[in-house]
Amino acid sequence: MKELLKRLNARPGPAWQVAVASLVINVLSLASPVFVITILNTYIAGGTNRTLITLCAGMALALVLLACFRSVRVRLGDLVFSMPDQDLTERVVGKLKRLQAHVLDGAAKGLAVRAMDRVHTVASAFAPSQIMRLMDAPFALVFLGVAAYFSIPLALIGLVGVLLAHGASRWALARTVRLGGAVRDSGARQRLLMADALSDPDTLFAFGGDMVVEQLARDKAVEAAQDRDRVALSRGLHQTVSMVSVMVVSVALYAVGAVFVVQGRLSVGALIGVNILVSMACRSATGVAGSWAALKEADQAMADLDSMLRLPEEPDAGAAMGKYSGSLACRDLAFVYPGATRPVFESLNLSLGPGQVVVVHGPNGSGKTTLARLIMGLLLPSRGEILIDGLNQRQANPRWWRGQAADLPQEPSIFPGTLRENIVCLNPDLDEPSLGQVINDSGLARFVFAQPRGLAAELPDAGQGLPKEVRQSLALARVLATVSPLAVLDEPCQGRDPQAMDLAHGAMKTMHGQGRSQVIFTHEPQAILDLLPVSLVMELGAAAIPELRTPAKAEREKDQGREI
């Protein structure tokens, strides 16, 4: 209800027009019972054809006006209740685009993932058809009041019936909503199970895991089928309860009303008219239950969206240098993950000049990827600072900084779009000859030529169906396509075959020849030392405070280790 009142207050003028249109529509709805009563009491009792023609013309006019006002009300309702959904969608999409990357590492990721589903829930609740049922509900009392004009006892029977129909409908609907949630959860678990199982089909089949997954899938399918059956039965129960409630009230009305007719206290036309009025009131009462439940879900969805919209986001403003040289410095840098008792590293100091190469090595879990994400501005340091040509990274515009540092993550990600869009995302003005060279240098040419649409080929599902080597080549092409002065490469050679490794080495040589600074994270530093003129070597994981060494010193320590 909070969101409903908010939308009404946001556009008071059209909201009042919707209310007036609802009043007119429900008043015009009285034409049907009035027509029936008049036909039975006046025309059949001895009226003329002129009376019948007049009544039919009046009814036809009422129907035309009813259709016109309903059409106008839907348009006004769309303006008052549906237009805000577009603003909400833009706000949510804009927020998702500006969220700080580290926020998505925690529980807040669930809020972000479910955000668009919540928007859909809100939009469904505020569809004009839902809201119009809610606005028509108070007129159930008007219908009962008109019925009371003809017979107060029958109107009281109708009131009891309306309350029973509304209560039964709410009970049945609540049960259906609860079971529907179970079906959605069951379906989500089933999809997650299959996604996890098919993420590595080689291991699955090599170790006979397909039999286990098959049994689990069957069990989940049985559970889902049972849940769907319960939902179908519950929906049928809801419809049955609504129908039976109206029928019971109708039987009670005719039973008592027949007595009144025999006693001469009520006419046959009035009895049928009262039954029509009470049926209209019951329909309003049962219809509002669904709209009310949808509004409650919308309030919960809006609460989730408000929580998501309060998550920290990257600033739109910040310093942006005219030209970045590629130099980078870390001063007393430390990072601790939330909830951890020990820092990943602390007192880390590093200095990288324009065009220089720094190698950072260490075992798995030593913090290589963490440091790479810190340099890219995807994580915020727990202590210390990162300087970009002397500018504190926190003061730089994040979007500008991402354009200055090309990132090659250890696990490359592909976003939905075409091959071209994935390659030139940071350099959309790249000319065709340069793009062709990038495709060749990254080893992507064979894959591109195999696509019927070439670079215009769509990559659905964020490239999950692509072979790992293609995703690696695509990520490497993305780095080569940029003109950024700095490249941050996280395990650029890991998991590559010899040919792909040669391409990665060639890419690093190319970037060095272009004068681009490189921070290369690897667990095999010697291969990089043999390939490029490395300025500094840093080891992570050996001690809490990382140690910097020159390549010559690193080589001497390696020789001493061999002698020992």
Coordinates of C-alpha atoms in Angstrom, one line a residue:
M1 CA 0.0 0.0 0.0
K2 CA 2.9 2.3 0.6
E3 CA 3.9 2.3 -3.0
L4 CA 0.3 2.7 -4.1
L5 CA -0.1 5.9 -2.0
K6 CA 3.2 7.1 -3.2
R7 CA 2.1 6.8 -6.9
L8 CA -1.2 8.4 -6.2
N9 CA 0.4 11.4 -4.5
A10 CA 3.0 11.7 -7.3
R11 CA 0.2 12.5 -9.9
P12 CA -2.8 13.8 -7.9
G13 CA -4.6 15.3 -10.9
P14 CA -4.8 12.1 -13.0
A15 CA -5.4 10.1 -9.8
W16 CA -8.5 12.1 -9.1
Q17 CA -9.6 11.6 -12.7
V18 CA -9.2 7.9 -12.3
A19 CA -11.3 8.0 -9.1
V20 CA -14.1 10.0 -10.9
A21 CA -14.0 7.6 -13.9
S22 CA -14.4 4.7 -11.4
L23 CA -17.4 6.4 -9.9
V24 CA -19.0 6.9 -13.2
I25 CA -18.3 3.3 -14.4
N26 CA -19.8 1.8 -11.3
V27 CA -22.8 4.1 -11.4
L28 CA -23.3 3.0 -15.1
S29 CA -23.0 -0.6 -13.9
L30 CA -26.2 -0.1 -12.1
A31 CA -28.0 0.2 -15.4
S32 CA -28.1 -3.6 -15.8
P33 CA -30.1 -4.4 -12.6
V34 CA -32.2 -1.3 -13.1
F35 CA -33.0 -2.4 -16.7
V36 CA -34.0 -5.9 -15.5
I37 CA -36.2 -4.6 -12.7
T38 CA -37.9 -2.1 -14.9
I39 CA -38.5 -4.7 -17.7
L40 CA -40.0 -7.2 -15.3
N41 CA -42.0 -4.8 -13.2
T42 CA -43.1 -2.3 -15.8
Y43 CA -43.1 -3.7 -19.3
I44 CA -44.2 -7.2 -18.6
A45 CA -46.8 -6.0 -16.2
G46 CA -48.5 -4.1 -19.0
G47 CA -46.1 -1.7 -20.7
T48 CA -46.0 -0.7 -24.3
N49 CA -43.5 -1.3 -27.0
R50 CA -42.5 2.4 -26.7
T51 CA -41.5 1.6 -23.1
L52 CA -39.4 -1.4 -24.2
I53 CA -37.7 0.7 -26.9
T54 CA -36.9 3.4 -24.5
L55 CA -35.4 1.0 -21.9
C56 CA -33.3 -0.7 -24.6
A57 CA -32.0 2.6 -26.0
G58 CA -31.1 3.7 -22.5
M59 CA -29.3 0.5 -21.8
A60 CA -27.4 0.7 -25.1
L61 CA -26.4 4.3 -24.2
A62 CA -25.2 3.1 -20.8
L63 CA -23.1 0.3 -22.4
V64 CA -21.5 2.7 -24.8
L65 CA -20.7 5.2 -22.0
L66 CA -19.4 2.3 -19.9
A67 CA -17.0 1.2 -22.6
C68 CA -15.8 4.7 -23.2
F69 CA -15.2 5.4 -19.6
R70 CA -13.4 2.1 -19.1
S71 CA -11.1 2.9 -22.0
V72 CA -10.3 6.4 -20.6
R73 CA -9.8 4.9 -17.1
V74 CA -7.3 2.4 -18.4
R75 CA -5.3 5.2 -20.2
L76 CA -5.3 7.3 -17.0
G77 CA -4.4 4.3 -14.9
D78 CA -1.5 3.6 -17.1
L79 CA -0.3 7.2 -16.6
V80 CA -0.7 7.1 -12.8
F81 CA 0.4 3.5 -12.0
S82 CA 2.4 2.1 -14.9
M83 CA 4.5 5.1 -16.0
P84 CA 6.5 5.1 -12.7
D85 CA 7.6 1.5 -13.6
Q86 CA 9.7 3.0 -16.5
D87 CA 11.4 5.4 -14.1
L88 CA 11.9 2.5 -11.6
T89 CA 13.5 0.3 -14.4
E90 CA 15.8 3.1 -15.4
R91 CA 16.8 3.8 -11.8
V92 CA 17.5 0.1 -11.2
V93 CA 19.5 -0.4 -14.4
G94 CA 21.5 2.8 -13.8
K95 CA 22.2 1.6 -10.2
L96 CA 23.4 -1.8 -11.4
K97 CA 25.7 -0.1 -13.8
R98 CA 27.2 2.2 -11.1
L99 CA 27.5 -0.4 -8.3
Q100 CA 31.0 -0.7 -6.8
A101 CA 32.4 -4.1 -8.0
H102 CA 33.4 -5.2 -4.5
V103 CA 29.8 -5.0 -3.4
L104 CA 28.9 -7.9 -5.6
D105 CA 31.3 -10.2 -3.8
G106 CA 29.0 -10.5 -0.8
A107 CA 25.4 -11.1 0.1
A108 CA 24.4 -8.0 -1.8
K109 CA 25.0 -9.9 -5.0
G110 CA 21.6 -11.6 -4.4
L111 CA 19.9 -8.2 -4.3
A112 CA 21.5 -7.2 -7.6
V113 CA 20.7 -10.5 -9.3
R114 CA 17.0 -10.4 -8.3
A115 CA 16.6 -6.7 -9.0
M116 CA 14.9 -7.0 -12.4
D117 CA 12.6 -9.8 -11.1
R118 CA 11.5 -7.4 -8.3
V119 CA 10.9 -4.7 -10.9
H120 CA 8.7 -7.2 -12.8
T121 CA 6.8 -8.0 -9.6
V122 CA 6.1 -4.3 -9.0
A123 CA 5.0 -3.7 -12.6
S124 CA 2.7 -6.7 -12.5
A125 CA 1.1 -5.5 -9.2
F126 CA 0.5 -2.0 -10.7
A127 CA -0.9 -3.1 -14.0
P128 CA -4.1 -1.1 -14.6
S129 CA -6.3 -4.2 -14.5
Q130 CA -5.1 -5.0 -10.9
I131 CA -5.5 -1.4 -9.6
M132 CA -8.9 -1.0 -11.2
R133 CA -10.2 -4.0 -9.4
L134 CA -8.9 -2.4 -6.2
M135 CA -10.6 0.9 -6.9
D136 CA -13.9 -0.8 -7.8
A137 CA -14.0 -2.7 -4.5
P138 CA -15.5 0.1 -2.3
F139 CA -18.5 0.2 -4.7
A140 CA -19.5 -3.2 -3.5
L141 CA -21.0 -1.3 -0.6
V142 CA -22.8 1.0 -3.0
F143 CA -24.4 -2.1 -4.7
L144 CA -25.4 -3.4 -1.4
G145 CA -26.9 0.0 -0.5
V146 CA -29.0 0.0 -3.6
A147 CA -30.1 -3.6 -2.8
A148 CA -31.1 -2.4 0.6
Y149 CA -33.4 0.1 -1.0
F150 CA -35.5 -2.8 -2.2
S151 CA -35.0 -5.1 0.7
I152 CA -32.8 -4.6 3.8
P153 CA -32.9 -8.3 4.9
L154 CA -31.7 -9.4 1.5
A155 CA -29.0 -6.7 1.5
L156 CA -27.8 -8.0 4.9
I157 CA -27.7 -11.5 3.5
G158 CA -25.6 -10.1 0.6
L159 CA -23.3 -8.3 3.0
V160 CA -22.6 -11.6 4.9
G161 CA -22.1 -13.3 1.6
V162 CA -19.6 -10.6 0.4
L163 CA -17.6 -10.9 3.6
L164 CA -17.5 -14.7 3.4
A165 CA -16.6 -14.7 -0.3
H166 CA -13.8 -12.1 0.4
G167 CA -12.4 -14.1 3.3
A168 CA -12.5 -17.4 1.4
S169 CA -10.9 -15.9 -1.6
R170 CA -8.1 -14.4 0.5
W171 CA -7.4 -17.7 2.2
A172 CA -7.4 -19.7 -1.1
L173 CA -5.2 -17.0 -2.7
A174 CA -2.7 -17.0 0.1
R175 CA -2.3 -20.7 -0.2
T176 CA -1.8 -20.5 -3.9
V177 CA 0.8 -17.7 -3.5
R178 CA 2.7 -19.8 -0.9
L179 CA 2.7 -22.9 -3.1
G180 CA 3.7 -20.8 -6.1
G181 CA 6.8 -19.6 -4.2
A182 CA 7.7 -23.2 -3.5
V183 CA 7.4 -24.0 -7.2
R184 CA 9.7 -21.1 -8.2
D185 CA 12.3 -22.1 -5.6
S186 CA 12.1 -25.7 -6.8
G187 CA 12.6 -24.6 -10.4
A188 CA 15.5 -22.4 -9.4
R189 CA 17.2 -25.3 -7.6
Q190 CA 16.7 -27.5 -10.6
R191 CA 18.2 -24.9 -13.0
L192 CA 21.1 -24.4 -10.6
L193 CA 21.7 -28.1 -10.4
M194 CA 21.8 -28.5 -14.1
A195 CA 24.0 -25.4 -14.6
D196 CA 26.5 -26.7 -12.0
A197 CA 26.5 -30.2 -13.6
L198 CA 27.1 -29.0 -17.1
S199 CA 29.7 -26.4 -16.2
D200 CA 32.3 -29.2 -16.5
P201 CA 30.8 -32.0 -18.6
D202 CA 34.2 -33.8 -19.0
T203 CA 34.7 -34.3 -15.3
L204 CA 31.0 -35.2 -15.0
F205 CA 31.2 -38.1 -17.5
A206 CA 34.7 -39.2 -16.7
F207 CA 33.9 -40.0 -13.1
G208 CA 30.4 -41.3 -13.6
G209 CA 28.8 -38.3 -12.1
D210 CA 26.2 -38.3 -14.7
M211 CA 24.4 -41.1 -12.9
V212 CA 24.3 -39.1 -9.7
V213 CA 23.1 -36.0 -11.5
E214 CA 20.5 -38.0 -13.3
Q215 CA 19.0 -39.4 -10.1
L216 CA 19.1 -35.9 -8.5
A217 CA 17.4 -34.4 -11.6
R218 CA 14.7 -37.1 -11.4
D219 CA 14.1 -36.4 -7.7
K220 CA 13.9 -32.6 -8.3
A221 CA 11.6 -33.2 -11.3
V222 CA 9.3 -35.3 -9.1
E223 CA 9.3 -32.6 -6.4
A224 CA 8.6 -29.9 -9.0
A225 CA 5.8 -31.9 -10.5
Q226 CA 4.2 -32.4 -7.1
D227 CA 4.5 -28.7 -6.3
R228 CA 2.9 -27.8 -9.7
D229 CA 0.1 -30.2 -9.0
R230 CA -0.5 -28.6 -5.6
V231 CA -0.5 -25.1 -7.2
A232 CA -3.0 -26.3 -9.9
L233 CA -5.3 -27.8 -7.2
S234 CA -5.0 -24.6 -5.1
R235 CA -5.9 -22.4 -8.1
G236 CA -8.8 -24.6 -8.8
L237 CA -9.8 -24.4 -5.2
H238 CA -9.6 -20.6 -5.4
Q239 CA -11.9 -20.5 -8.4
T240 CA -14.3 -23.1 -6.8
V241 CA -14.5 -21.1 -3.6
S242 CA -15.3 -17.9 -5.4
M243 CA -17.9 -19.6 -7.6
V244 CA -19.5 -21.5 -4.7
S245 CA -19.6 -18.5 -2.5
V246 CA -21.6 -16.5 -5.1
M247 CA -23.9 -19.5 -5.7
V248 CA -24.6 -20.0 -2.0
V249 CA -25.4 -16.3 -1.6
S250 CA -27.6 -16.5 -4.7
V251 CA -29.5 -19.5 -3.3
A252 CA -30.0 -17.8 0.0
L253 CA -31.2 -14.7 -1.6
Y254 CA -33.8 -16.5 -3.8
A255 CA -34.9 -18.7 -0.9
V256 CA -35.6 -15.8 1.4
G257 CA -36.7 -13.4 -1.5
A258 CA -39.2 -16.0 -2.7
V259 CA -40.9 -15.9 0.6
F260 CA -41.0 -12.1 0.4
V261 CA -42.5 -12.3 -3.1
V262 CA -45.2 -14.6 -1.9
Q263 CA -46.0 -12.4 1.0
G264 CA -46.2 -9.4 -1.4
R265 CA -43.3 -7.6 0.3
L266 CA -41.1 -7.8 -2.9
S267 CA -41.6 -8.0 -6.6
V268 CA -40.1 -10.6 -8.8
G269 CA -38.2 -7.9 -10.7
A270 CA -36.8 -6.5 -7.5
L271 CA -35.7 -10.0 -6.3
I272 CA -33.8 -10.7 -9.6
G273 CA -32.3 -7.1 -9.5
V274 CA -31.1 -7.6 -5.9
N275 CA -29.5 -10.9 -6.8
I276 CA -27.7 -9.1 -9.7
L277 CA -26.5 -6.3 -7.3
V278 CA -25.3 -8.8 -4.7
S279 CA -23.5 -10.8 -7.4
M280 CA -21.7 -7.6 -8.6
A281 CA -20.7 -6.9 -5.0
C282 CA -19.3 -10.5 -4.5
R283 CA -17.3 -10.2 -7.7
S284 CA -15.7 -7.0 -6.5
A285 CA -15.0 -8.6 -3.1
T286 CA -13.3 -11.7 -4.5
G287 CA -11.4 -9.7 -7.2
V288 CA -9.9 -7.3 -4.7
A289 CA -8.2 -10.2 -2.8
G290 CA -5.8 -10.9 -5.7
S291 CA -5.0 -7.2 -6.1
W292 CA -4.4 -6.8 -2.4
A293 CA -2.0 -9.8 -2.4
A294 CA -0.2 -8.4 -5.4
L295 CA 0.2 -5.0 -3.7
K296 CA 1.7 -6.7 -0.6
E297 CA 4.2 -8.5 -2.8
A298 CA 5.0 -5.2 -4.5
D299 CA 5.7 -3.6 -1.2
Q300 CA 8.1 -6.4 -0.3
A301 CA 9.7 -6.1 -3.7
M302 CA 10.1 -2.3 -3.3
A303 CA 11.7 -2.9 0.1
D304 CA 14.3 -5.2 -1.6
L305 CA 14.8 -2.6 -4.4
D306 CA 15.3 0.2 -1.9
S307 CA 18.0 -1.9 -0.2
M308 CA 19.7 -2.5 -3.5
L309 CA 19.4 1.2 -4.4
R310 CA 21.2 2.1 -1.2
L311 CA 24.2 0.0 -2.0
P312 CA 27.4 2.0 -2.5
E313 CA 28.1 3.1 -6.0
E314 CA 31.0 4.5 -7.9
P315 CA 31.1 8.2 -8.2
D316 CA 30.2 9.8 -11.5
A317 CA 32.7 12.6 -10.9
G318 CA 36.4 12.6 -10.3
A319 CA 39.7 13.7 -11.7
A320 CA 40.5 12.7 -15.3
M321 CA 44.0 13.5 -16.6
G322 CA 44.5 14.7 -20.1
K323 CA 47.2 12.1 -20.7
Y324 CA 48.3 9.2 -18.5
S325 CA 51.8 8.1 -18.7
G326 CA 51.3 4.5 -17.4
S327 CA 53.1 5.0 -14.1
L328 CA 51.7 3.4 -11.0
A329 CA 52.6 3.4 -7.3
C330 CA 51.3 1.5 -4.3
R331 CA 52.0 3.1 -0.9
D332 CA 51.6 1.1 2.4
L333 CA 48.9 -0.9 0.7
A334 CA 46.9 -3.4 2.8
F335 CA 43.7 -5.4 2.2
V336 CA 41.5 -7.5 4.5
Y337 CA 38.4 -9.2 3.3
P338 CA 35.3 -8.6 5.4
G339 CA 35.1 -11.1 8.2
A340 CA 38.7 -12.3 7.8
T341 CA 41.1 -12.3 10.7
R342 CA 44.2 -11.8 8.7
P343 CA 45.1 -9.4 5.9
V344 CA 45.8 -10.8 2.4
F345 CA 48.9 -8.6 2.5
E346 CA 50.0 -5.4 4.2
S347 CA 52.6 -2.7 3.9
L348 CA 52.8 -3.4 0.2
N349 CA 54.9 -0.9 -1.7
L350 CA 55.4 -0.9 -5.5
S351 CA 56.5 1.6 -8.1
L352 CA 56.1 1.2 -11.8
G353 CA 57.4 3.7 -14.3
P354 CA 56.0 4.4 -17.8
G355 CA 56.6 1.4 -20.1
Q356 CA 58.1 -0.8 -17.3
V357 CA 57.1 -4.3 -16.5
V358 CA 56.5 -5.7 -13.0
V359 CA 56.0 -9.4 -12.3
V360 CA 54.0 -10.4 -9.2
H361 CA 54.2 -14.1 -8.4
G362 CA 53.1 -16.4 -5.6
P363 CA 51.1 -19.6 -5.0
N364 CA 47.3 -19.9 -5.3
G365 CA 45.5 -17.8 -2.7
S366 CA 48.5 -15.5 -2.1
G367 CA 46.6 -12.4 -3.2
K368 CA 47.6 -12.0 -6.8
T369 CA 44.0 -11.5 -8.1
T370 CA 43.2 -9.3 -5.1
L371 CA 46.0 -7.0 -6.0
A372 CA 45.0 -7.0 -9.6
R373 CA 41.5 -6.0 -8.7
L374 CA 42.8 -3.3 -6.4
I375 CA 44.8 -1.8 -9.2
M376 CA 41.8 -1.8 -11.5
G377 CA 39.8 -0.1 -8.8
L378 CA 37.4 -3.0 -8.4
L379 CA 38.3 -3.3 -4.7
L380 CA 39.0 -0.6 -2.2
P381 CA 42.2 -0.8 -0.1
S382 CA 41.8 -1.4 3.7
R383 CA 44.8 0.9 4.2
G384 CA 47.2 2.8 2.0
E385 CA 46.8 4.3 -1.4
I386 CA 47.3 3.6 -5.1
L387 CA 48.8 6.5 -7.1
I388 CA 48.2 7.1 -10.8
D389 CA 50.8 9.5 -12.0
G390 CA 50.8 10.9 -8.5
L391 CA 47.0 11.1 -8.3
N392 CA 45.3 9.1 -5.6
Q393 CA 43.1 6.5 -7.3
R394 CA 40.2 7.3 -5.0
Q395 CA 40.1 10.8 -6.5
A396 CA 40.1 9.6 -10.1
N397 CA 37.0 9.2 -12.1
P398 CA 36.4 5.4 -12.2
R399 CA 35.2 5.3 -15.7
W400 CA 38.2 7.3 -16.9
W401 CA 40.5 5.0 -15.0
R402 CA 39.1 1.8 -16.5
G403 CA 39.8 3.4 -19.9
Q404 CA 43.5 3.8 -19.0
A405 CA 44.1 0.3 -17.6
A406 CA 43.4 -2.8 -19.7
D407 CA 42.4 -5.8 -17.6
L408 CA 43.0 -9.4 -18.5
P409 CA 41.4 -11.4 -15.6
Q410 CA 42.3 -14.9 -14.7
E411 CA 38.8 -16.1 -15.5
P412 CA 37.7 -14.0 -18.6
S413 CA 34.1 -12.9 -18.7
I414 CA 32.1 -12.2 -21.9
F415 CA 29.1 -10.0 -21.9
P416 CA 26.0 -10.4 -24.1
G417 CA 26.5 -8.8 -27.4
T418 CA 28.4 -9.3 -30.6
L419 CA 32.0 -10.4 -31.1
R420 CA 32.9 -6.9 -32.3
E421 CA 31.3 -5.3 -29.3
N422 CA 33.2 -7.5 -26.9
I423 CA 36.5 -6.8 -28.5
V424 CA 36.3 -3.0 -29.1
C425 CA 34.2 -2.1 -26.0
L426 CA 37.0 0.2 -24.7
N427 CA 38.0 1.4 -28.1
P428 CA 34.9 1.6 -30.3
D429 CA 36.7 3.7 -32.9
L430 CA 39.3 1.1 -33.7
D431 CA 39.7 0.9 -37.5
E432 CA 39.3 -2.3 -39.5
P433 CA 43.0 -3.0 -40.3
S434 CA 43.9 -2.6 -36.6
L435 CA 41.0 -4.8 -35.6
G436 CA 42.1 -7.5 -38.1
Q437 CA 45.6 -7.4 -36.6
V438 CA 44.2 -7.7 -33.1
I439 CA 42.2 -10.8 -34.1
N440 CA 45.3 -12.4 -35.6
D441 CA 47.6 -11.6 -32.7
S442 CA 45.1 -13.0 -30.2
G443 CA 44.5 -16.2 -32.0
L444 CA 40.8 -15.5 -32.5
A445 CA 40.9 -15.5 -36.3
R446 CA 39.9 -19.1 -36.8
F447 CA 36.8 -18.7 -34.6
V448 CA 35.7 -15.5 -36.2
F449 CA 36.0 -16.9 -39.7
A450 CA 34.0 -19.9 -38.7
Q451 CA 31.0 -17.7 -37.7
P452 CA 28.5 -17.2 -40.5
R453 CA 28.1 -13.6 -39.4
G454 CA 31.8 -13.0 -38.5
L455 CA 32.3 -10.2 -36.0
A456 CA 28.5 -9.6 -36.0
A457 CA 27.9 -13.0 -34.4
E458 CA 25.9 -12.8 -31.2
L459 CA 27.3 -14.2 -28.0
P460 CA 24.2 -15.2 -25.9
D461 CA 24.5 -16.4 -22.3
A462 CA 27.6 -14.3 -21.7
G463 CA 29.6 -16.7 -23.8
Q464 CA 29.2 -19.6 -21.4
G465 CA 28.9 -22.0 -24.2
L466 CA 32.2 -21.0 -25.8
P467 CA 35.3 -23.1 -25.3
K468 CA 37.7 -21.8 -22.7
E469 CA 40.5 -21.1 -25.2
V470 CA 38.1 -19.0 -27.3
R471 CA 37.1 -17.0 -24.2
Q472 CA 40.8 -16.5 -23.4
S473 CA 41.6 -15.4 -26.9
L474 CA 38.6 -13.0 -26.8
A475 CA 39.8 -11.5 -23.5
L476 CA 43.3 -11.1 -24.9
A477 CA 41.9 -9.4 -28.1
R478 CA 40.0 -7.0 -25.8
V479 CA 43.3 -5.9 -24.1
L480 CA 45.2 -5.6 -27.4
A481 CA 42.3 -3.5 -28.9
T482 CA 42.7 -0.8 -26.2
V483 CA 45.0 2.1 -26.3
S484 CA 45.4 2.1 -22.5
P485 CA 48.9 3.0 -21.2
L486 CA 48.7 0.2 -18.5
A487 CA 47.9 -3.5 -18.8
V488 CA 47.1 -5.6 -15.8
L489 CA 47.4 -9.3 -16.8
D490 CA 46.3 -12.0 -14.3
E491 CA 47.8 -15.3 -15.2
P492 CA 47.9 -14.6 -18.9
C493 CA 49.5 -18.0 -19.7
Q494 CA 47.7 -20.3 -17.3
G495 CA 45.8 -23.2 -18.9
R496 CA 46.9 -22.3 -22.4
D497 CA 48.3 -24.8 -24.9
P498 CA 51.7 -24.1 -26.4
Q499 CA 50.3 -22.2 -29.4
A500 CA 48.1 -20.1 -27.3
M501 CA 50.9 -19.4 -24.9
D502 CA 53.1 -18.2 -27.8
L503 CA 50.3 -15.8 -28.7
A504 CA 50.1 -14.5 -25.1
H505 CA 53.9 -14.0 -25.1
G506 CA 53.7 -12.2 -28.4
A507 CA 50.9 -10.0 -27.1
M508 CA 53.1 -9.0 -24.1
K509 CA 56.0 -8.3 -26.4
T510 CA 53.7 -6.2 -28.6
M511 CA 52.5 -4.1 -25.6
H512 CA 56.0 -3.6 -24.4
G513 CA 57.1 -2.5 -27.8
Q514 CA 54.2 0.0 -27.8
G515 CA 55.6 1.5 -24.6
R516 CA 52.7 0.3 -22.4
S517 CA 53.3 -0.5 -18.7
Q518 CA 52.5 -4.0 -17.6
V519 CA 51.8 -5.6 -14.2
I520 CA 51.9 -9.3 -14.8
F521 CA 50.6 -11.8 -12.2
T522 CA 51.8 -15.3 -12.6
H523 CA 52.9 -18.4 -10.6
E524 CA 55.7 -19.0 -13.1
P525 CA 57.8 -15.8 -13.1
Q526 CA 60.8 -17.2 -14.9
A527 CA 58.9 -17.4 -18.2
I528 CA 58.2 -13.7 -18.0
L529 CA 61.8 -12.9 -16.9
D530 CA 63.1 -14.8 -20.0
L531 CA 60.6 -12.9 -22.2
L532 CA 60.6 -9.3 -21.2
P533 CA 63.0 -6.8 -19.6
V534 CA 61.3 -6.9 -16.2
S535 CA 62.0 -4.0 -13.8
L536 CA 60.8 -5.5 -10.5
V537 CA 59.7 -8.8 -9.1
M538 CA 57.3 -9.1 -6.2
E539 CA 56.5 -12.3 -4.3
L540 CA 53.2 -12.6 -2.5
G541 CA 52.4 -15.2 0.1
A542 CA 55.8 -15.8 1.5
A543 CA 55.3 -13.2 4.2
A544 CA 52.6 -10.8 5.2
I545 CA 54.7 -7.9 3.9
P546 CA 55.5 -8.6 0.2
E547 CA 59.1 -8.2 -0.8
L548 CA 60.3 -6.4 -3.9
R549 CA 63.4 -7.6 -5.8
T550 CA 65.2 -6.8 -9.0
P551 CA 65.3 -9.5 -11.6
A552 CA 69.0 -10.0 -11.0
K553 CA 68.4 -10.5 -7.3
A554 CA 65.6 -12.9 -8.0
E555 CA 67.8 -14.9 -10.3
R556 CA 70.6 -15.1 -7.7
E557 CA 68.1 -16.3 -5.1
K558 CA 66.8 -18.9 -7.5
D559 CA 70.4 -20.2 -8.2
Q560 CA 71.1 -20.4 -4.5
G561 CA 67.9 -22.4 -4.0
R562 CA 69.2 -24.8 -6.7
E563 CA 72.5 -25.2 -5.0
I564 CA 70.8 -26.0 -1.7

